[in-house]
mmCIF file of N, CA and C in Angstrom:
data_model
loop_
_atom_site.group_PDB
_atom_site.id
_atom_site.type_symbol
_atom_site.label_atom_id
_atom_site.label_comp_id
_atom_site.label_asym_id
_atom_site.label_seq_id
_atom_site.Cartn_x
_atom_site.Cartn_y
_atom_site.Cartn_z
ATOM 1 N N MET A 205 4.676 49.070 -6.884
ATOM 2 C CA MET A 205 5.067 48.639 -8.216
ATOM 3 C C MET A 205 6.123 47.522 -8.139
ATOM 4 N N LYS A 206 7.131 47.711 -7.264
ATOM 5 C CA LYS A 206 8.193 46.712 -7.142
ATOM 6 C C LYS A 206 7.612 45.377 -6.692
ATOM 7 N N LYS A 207 6.687 45.415 -5.745
ATOM 8 C CA LYS A 207 6.080 44.191 -5.243
ATOM 9 C C LYS A 207 5.310 43.477 -6.359
ATOM 10 N N GLN A 208 4.629 44.245 -7.212
ATOM 11 C CA GLN A 208 3.887 43.649 -8.316
ATOM 12 C C GLN A 208 4.826 42.969 -9.309
ATOM 13 N N ILE A 209 5.963 43.580 -9.567
ATOM 14 C CA ILE A 209 6.951 42.998 -10.475
ATOM 15 C C ILE A 209 7.494 41.704 -9.881
ATOM 16 N N GLU A 210 7.809 41.724 -8.586
ATOM 17 C CA GLU A 210 8.320 40.525 -7.917
ATOM 18 C C GLU A 210 7.287 39.409 -7.945
ATOM 19 N N GLU A 211 6.024 39.763 -7.715
ATOM 20 C CA GLU A 211 4.956 38.759 -7.746
ATOM 21 C C GLU A 211 4.796 38.175 -9.152
ATOM 22 N N ALA A 212 4.903 39.023 -10.161
ATOM 23 C CA ALA A 212 4.801 38.555 -11.548
ATOM 24 C C ALA A 212 5.957 37.621 -11.883
ATOM 25 N N GLN A 213 7.163 37.972 -11.446
ATOM 26 C CA GLN A 213 8.325 37.114 -11.702
ATOM 27 C C GLN A 213 8.174 35.774 -11.002
ATOM 28 N N ALA A 214 7.685 35.796 -9.759
ATOM 29 C CA ALA A 214 7.489 34.551 -9.014
ATOM 30 C C ALA A 214 6.457 33.668 -9.704
ATOM 31 N N GLU A 215 5.395 34.275 -10.207
ATOM 32 C CA GLU A 215 4.357 33.516 -10.910
ATOM 33 C C GLU A 215 4.907 32.924 -12.205
ATOM 34 N N MET A 216 5.714 33.685 -12.926
ATOM 35 C CA MET A 216 6.320 33.173 -14.158
ATOM 36 C C MET A 216 7.192 31.959 -13.858
ATOM 37 N N LEU A 217 7.971 32.040 -12.793
ATOM 38 C CA LEU A 217 8.843 30.913 -12.443
ATOM 39 C C LEU A 217 8.015 29.708 -12.014
ATOM 40 N N ARG A 218 6.923 29.956 -11.302
ATOM 41 C CA ARG A 218 6.055 28.855 -10.889
ATOM 42 C C ARG A 218 5.483 28.161 -12.126
ATOM 43 N N GLN A 219 5.090 28.956 -13.119
ATOM 44 C CA GLN A 219 4.533 28.416 -14.351
ATOM 45 C C GLN A 219 5.589 27.625 -15.139
ATOM 46 N N ALA A 220 6.845 28.027 -15.008
ATOM 47 C CA ALA A 220 7.919 27.362 -15.753
ATOM 48 C C ALA A 220 8.179 25.953 -15.239
ATOM 49 N N GLY A 221 7.786 25.668 -14.021
ATOM 50 C CA GLY A 221 8.007 24.347 -13.442
ATOM 51 C C GLY A 221 9.282 24.299 -12.625
ATOM 52 N N THR A 222 9.742 23.095 -12.360
ATOM 53 C CA THR A 222 10.933 22.916 -11.538
ATOM 54 C C THR A 222 12.183 22.903 -12.417
ATOM 55 N N ILE A 223 13.310 23.023 -11.780
ATOM 56 C CA ILE A 223 14.579 22.964 -12.512
ATOM 57 C C ILE A 223 14.738 21.594 -13.165
ATOM 58 N N ASP A 224 14.256 20.557 -12.512
ATOM 59 C CA ASP A 224 14.366 19.212 -13.085
ATOM 60 C C ASP A 224 13.523 19.090 -14.354
ATOM 61 N N GLU A 225 12.320 19.666 -14.326
ATOM 62 C CA GLU A 225 11.468 19.655 -15.523
ATOM 63 C C GLU A 225 12.107 20.474 -16.644
ATOM 64 N N PHE A 226 12.675 21.619 -16.265
ATOM 65 C CA PHE A 226 13.326 22.479 -17.245
ATOM 66 C C PHE A 226 14.507 21.767 -17.888
ATOM 67 N N ASN A 227 15.332 21.132 -17.065
ATOM 68 C CA ASN A 227 16.506 20.432 -17.585
ATOM 69 C C ASN A 227 16.135 19.232 -18.452
ATOM 70 N N ALA A 228 14.938 18.681 -18.246
ATOM 71 C CA ALA A 228 14.495 17.533 -19.046
ATOM 72 C C ALA A 228 13.995 17.956 -20.424
ATOM 73 N N MET A 229 13.768 19.246 -20.611
ATOM 74 C CA MET A 229 13.295 19.745 -21.910
ATOM 75 C C MET A 229 14.400 19.668 -22.955
ATOM 76 N N ALA A 230 13.989 19.598 -24.196
ATOM 77 C CA ALA A 230 14.940 19.682 -25.303
ATOM 78 C C ALA A 230 15.495 21.103 -25.343
ATOM 79 N N PRO A 231 16.719 21.266 -25.834
ATOM 80 C CA PRO A 231 17.323 22.605 -25.869
ATOM 81 C C PRO A 231 16.454 23.666 -26.535
ATOM 82 N N HIS A 232 15.789 23.312 -27.630
ATOM 83 C CA HIS A 232 14.966 24.316 -28.307
ATOM 84 C C HIS A 232 13.748 24.701 -27.464
ATOM 85 N N GLN A 233 13.248 23.764 -26.636
ATOM 86 C CA GLN A 233 12.129 24.066 -25.742
ATOM 87 C C GLN A 233 12.581 25.013 -24.626
ATOM 88 N N ARG A 234 13.770 24.750 -24.077
ATOM 89 C CA ARG A 234 14.310 25.631 -23.025
ATOM 90 C C ARG A 234 14.492 27.044 -23.560
ATOM 91 N N LYS A 235 15.032 27.119 -24.768
ATOM 92 C CA LYS A 235 15.265 28.432 -25.372
ATOM 93 C C LYS A 235 13.949 29.165 -25.611
ATOM 94 N N ALA A 236 12.956 28.462 -26.110
ATOM 95 C CA ALA A 236 11.650 29.084 -26.380
ATOM 96 C C ALA A 236 11.001 29.568 -25.086
ATOM 97 N N LEU A 237 11.070 28.777 -24.036
ATOM 98 C CA LEU A 237 10.484 29.172 -22.749
ATOM 99 C C LEU A 237 11.208 30.383 -22.185
ATOM 100 N N ALA A 238 12.523 30.359 -22.224
ATOM 101 C CA ALA A 238 13.300 31.494 -21.720
ATOM 102 C C ALA A 238 12.969 32.758 -22.497
ATOM 103 N N GLU A 239 12.904 32.655 -23.817
ATOM 104 C CA GLU A 239 12.579 33.820 -24.645
ATOM 105 C C GLU A 239 11.180 34.342 -24.331
ATOM 106 N N ALA A 240 10.237 33.436 -24.120
ATOM 107 C CA ALA A 240 8.868 33.843 -23.794
ATOM 108 C C ALA A 240 8.813 34.599 -22.470
ATOM 109 N N MET A 241 9.755 34.293 -21.594
ATOM 110 C CA MET A 241 9.813 34.951 -20.290
ATOM 111 C C MET A 241 10.737 36.167 -20.306
ATOM 112 N N GLY A 242 11.321 36.456 -21.469
ATOM 113 C CA GLY A 242 12.211 37.611 -21.575
ATOM 114 C C GLY A 242 13.550 37.392 -20.897
ATOM 115 N N MET A 243 14.015 36.144 -20.877
ATOM 116 C CA MET A 243 15.258 35.795 -20.200
ATOM 117 C C MET A 243 16.157 34.994 -21.136
ATOM 118 N N GLU A 244 17.418 34.909 -20.763
ATOM 119 C CA GLU A 244 18.351 33.991 -21.413
ATOM 120 C C GLU A 244 18.165 32.623 -20.759
ATOM 121 N N VAL A 245 18.532 31.565 -21.451
ATOM 122 C CA VAL A 245 18.386 30.212 -20.916
ATOM 123 C C VAL A 245 19.131 30.073 -19.587
ATOM 124 N N GLY A 246 20.370 30.553 -19.528
ATOM 125 C CA GLY A 246 21.164 30.451 -18.299
ATOM 126 C C GLY A 246 20.537 31.203 -17.135
ATOM 127 N N GLU A 247 19.951 32.357 -17.430
ATOM 128 C CA GLU A 247 19.275 33.146 -16.395
ATOM 129 C C GLU A 247 18.092 32.389 -15.815
ATOM 130 N N LEU A 248 17.273 31.817 -16.698
ATOM 131 C CA LEU A 248 16.096 31.071 -16.254
ATOM 132 C C LEU A 248 16.524 29.836 -15.476
ATOM 133 N N GLN A 249 17.544 29.163 -15.960
ATOM 134 C CA GLN A 249 18.048 27.972 -15.280
ATOM 135 C C GLN A 249 18.537 28.336 -13.875
ATOM 136 N N LYS A 250 19.232 29.442 -13.759
ATOM 137 C CA LYS A 250 19.729 29.901 -12.456
ATOM 138 C C LYS A 250 18.556 30.240 -11.531
ATOM 139 N N SER A 251 17.558 30.935 -12.055
ATOM 140 C CA SER A 251 16.397 31.312 -11.251
ATOM 141 C C SER A 251 15.644 30.082 -10.755
ATOM 142 N N LEU A 252 15.473 29.095 -11.622
ATOM 143 C CA LEU A 252 14.775 27.872 -11.222
ATOM 144 C C LEU A 252 15.591 27.071 -10.213
ATOM 145 N N THR A 253 16.900 27.084 -10.354
ATOM 146 C CA THR A 253 17.770 26.415 -9.386
ATOM 147 C C THR A 253 17.608 27.052 -8.012
ATOM 148 N N LEU A 254 17.576 28.380 -7.982
ATOM 149 C CA LEU A 254 17.415 29.084 -6.711
ATOM 150 C C LEU A 254 16.027 28.863 -6.119
ATOM 151 N N GLN A 255 15.011 28.704 -6.963
ATOM 152 C CA GLN A 255 13.657 28.462 -6.461
ATOM 153 C C GLN A 255 13.600 27.172 -5.649
ATOM 154 N N LYS A 256 14.457 26.247 -5.999
ATOM 155 C CA LYS A 256 14.523 24.978 -5.267
ATOM 156 C C LYS A 256 14.967 25.213 -3.813
ATOM 157 N N MET A 257 15.639 26.342 -3.579
ATOM 158 C CA MET A 257 16.138 26.669 -2.246
ATOM 159 C C MET A 257 15.128 27.494 -1.433
ATOM 160 N N ARG A 258 13.977 27.803 -2.043
ATOM 161 C CA ARG A 258 12.957 28.584 -1.333
ATOM 162 C C ARG A 258 12.604 27.858 -0.029
ATOM 163 N N GLY A 259 12.568 28.588 1.040
ATOM 164 C CA GLY A 259 12.316 28.003 2.356
ATOM 165 C C GLY A 259 13.608 27.827 3.145
ATOM 166 N N LYS A 260 14.707 27.642 2.437
ATOM 167 C CA LYS A 260 16.011 27.529 3.086
ATOM 168 C C LYS A 260 16.731 28.865 3.085
ATOM 169 N N LEU A 261 16.356 29.727 2.134
ATOM 170 C CA LEU A 261 16.922 31.070 2.028
ATOM 171 C C LEU A 261 15.774 32.069 2.062
ATOM 172 N N SER A 262 16.022 33.232 2.642
ATOM 173 C CA SER A 262 15.000 34.274 2.663
ATOM 174 C C SER A 262 14.826 34.840 1.256
ATOM 175 N N GLU A 263 13.776 35.601 1.056
ATOM 176 C CA GLU A 263 13.545 36.231 -0.247
ATOM 177 C C GLU A 263 14.717 37.139 -0.615
ATOM 178 N N ASP A 264 15.228 37.878 0.374
ATOM 179 C CA ASP A 264 16.373 38.759 0.131
ATOM 180 C C ASP A 264 17.614 37.958 -0.243
ATOM 181 N N GLU A 265 17.824 36.835 0.423
ATOM 182 C CA GLU A 265 18.976 35.988 0.115
ATOM 183 C C GLU A 265 18.850 35.381 -1.287
ATOM 184 N N LEU A 266 17.638 34.969 -1.651
ATOM 185 C CA LEU A 266 17.422 34.431 -2.998
ATOM 186 C C LEU A 266 17.737 35.484 -4.047
ATOM 187 N N ALA A 267 17.267 36.708 -3.811
ATOM 188 C CA ALA A 267 17.522 37.793 -4.761
ATOM 189 C C ALA A 267 19.014 38.090 -4.849
ATOM 190 N N ALA A 268 19.686 38.124 -3.709
ATOM 191 C CA ALA A 268 21.126 38.399 -3.700
ATOM 192 C C ALA A 268 21.901 37.250 -4.353
ATOM 193 N N ALA A 269 21.470 36.019 -4.126
ATOM 194 C CA ALA A 269 22.152 34.859 -4.702
ATOM 195 C C ALA A 269 22.074 34.882 -6.227
ATOM 196 N N ALA A 270 21.009 35.432 -6.764
ATOM 197 C CA ALA A 270 20.883 35.544 -8.215
ATOM 198 C C ALA A 270 21.981 36.434 -8.787
ATOM 199 N N GLY A 271 22.488 37.351 -7.958
ATOM 200 C CA GLY A 271 23.543 38.256 -8.393
ATOM 201 C C GLY A 271 24.950 37.715 -8.211
ATOM 202 N N LEU A 272 25.056 36.553 -7.582
ATOM 203 C CA LEU A 272 26.386 35.949 -7.435
ATOM 204 C C LEU A 272 26.905 35.538 -8.804
ATOM 205 N N ASN A 273 28.178 35.600 -8.974
ATOM 206 C CA ASN A 273 28.796 35.221 -10.242
ATOM 207 C C ASN A 273 28.962 33.699 -10.291
ATOM 208 N N LYS A 274 27.826 33.009 -10.213
ATOM 209 C CA LYS A 274 27.817 31.543 -10.223
ATOM 210 C C LYS A 274 26.832 31.066 -11.281
ATOM 211 N N SER A 275 27.140 29.963 -11.906
ATOM 212 C CA SER A 275 26.220 29.373 -12.880
ATOM 213 C C SER A 275 25.157 28.569 -12.143
ATOM 214 N N ALA A 276 24.130 28.167 -12.864
ATOM 215 C CA ALA A 276 23.090 27.329 -12.284
ATOM 216 C C ALA A 276 23.684 26.018 -11.775
ATOM 217 N N ASP A 277 24.624 25.450 -12.526
ATOM 218 C CA ASP A 277 25.262 24.198 -12.103
ATOM 219 C C ASP A 277 26.035 24.385 -10.801
ATOM 220 N N GLU A 278 26.757 25.498 -10.704
ATOM 221 C CA GLU A 278 27.519 25.765 -9.483
ATOM 222 C C GLU A 278 26.586 25.953 -8.294
ATOM 223 N N LEU A 279 25.505 26.696 -8.489
ATOM 224 C CA LEU A 279 24.545 26.915 -7.404
ATOM 225 C C LEU A 279 23.867 25.622 -6.989
ATOM 226 N N ALA A 280 23.583 24.760 -7.954
ATOM 227 C CA ALA A 280 22.916 23.489 -7.656
ATOM 228 C C ALA A 280 23.762 22.603 -6.758
ATOM 229 N N LYS A 281 25.070 22.755 -6.836
ATOM 230 C CA LYS A 281 25.977 21.935 -6.031
ATOM 231 C C LYS A 281 26.213 22.518 -4.634
ATOM 232 N N MET A 282 25.677 23.711 -4.384
ATOM 233 C CA MET A 282 25.898 24.387 -3.106
ATOM 234 C C MET A 282 24.703 24.176 -2.183
ATOM 235 N N SER A 283 24.993 24.098 -0.886
ATOM 236 C CA SER A 283 23.922 24.042 0.107
ATOM 237 C C SER A 283 23.476 25.471 0.413
ATOM 238 N N ALA A 284 22.361 25.600 1.100
ATOM 239 C CA ALA A 284 21.882 26.923 1.498
ATOM 240 C C ALA A 284 22.923 27.622 2.368
ATOM 241 N N GLU A 285 23.587 26.862 3.229
ATOM 242 C CA GLU A 285 24.601 27.437 4.109
ATOM 243 C C GLU A 285 25.800 27.954 3.307
ATOM 244 N N GLU A 286 26.182 27.218 2.273
ATOM 245 C CA GLU A 286 27.294 27.657 1.430
ATOM 246 C C GLU A 286 26.925 28.934 0.660
ATOM 247 N N ILE A 287 25.691 29.006 0.218
ATOM 248 C CA ILE A 287 25.245 30.225 -0.473
ATOM 249 C C ILE A 287 25.249 31.398 0.493
ATOM 250 N N LYS A 288 24.767 31.172 1.707
ATOM 251 C CA LYS A 288 24.780 32.239 2.714
ATOM 252 C C LYS A 288 26.209 32.701 2.998
ATOM 253 N N ALA A 289 27.146 31.765 3.056
ATOM 254 C CA ALA A 289 28.554 32.118 3.290
ATOM 255 C C ALA A 289 29.098 32.943 2.120
ATOM 256 N N GLU A 290 28.745 32.580 0.890
ATOM 257 C CA GLU A 290 29.174 33.345 -0.285
ATOM 258 C C GLU A 290 28.604 34.755 -0.231
ATOM 259 N N LEU A 291 27.352 34.879 0.181
ATOM 260 C CA LEU A 291 26.729 36.207 0.283
ATOM 261 C C LEU A 291 27.407 37.044 1.358
ATOM 262 N N ALA A 292 27.761 36.393 2.455
ATOM 263 C CA ALA A 292 28.451 37.110 3.541
ATOM 264 C C ALA A 292 29.817 37.609 3.067
ATOM 265 N N LYS A 293 30.538 36.785 2.292
ATOM 266 C CA LYS A 293 31.844 37.191 1.756
ATOM 267 C C LYS A 293 31.693 38.373 0.804
ATOM 268 N N LYS A 294 30.613 38.338 0.012
ATOM 269 C CA LYS A 294 30.389 39.399 -0.971
ATOM 270 C C LYS A 294 30.113 40.736 -0.271
ATOM 271 N N ASN A 295 29.438 40.667 0.864
ATOM 272 C CA ASN A 295 29.119 41.897 1.608
ATOM 273 C C ASN A 295 30.266 42.260 2.508
#
């Protein structure tokens, strides 16, 4: 069941496009997309920002990074190594 939920979430994010496409949307479009996905705009923005790091971070690291107390803007300015260091500090 957990794997199916993770796969569904990954597919939803893939359908949402890239963080750059999301940021290019008008605010009302971002809000509508986030609501359709059952998320807040900031949550979706953070998830899409982290998707950009796929391949540089493991699936577990991506999931843990979503729990960091960082905004999408803050995460976007961090390298994969900096995110890994933040995760190590948290643990």
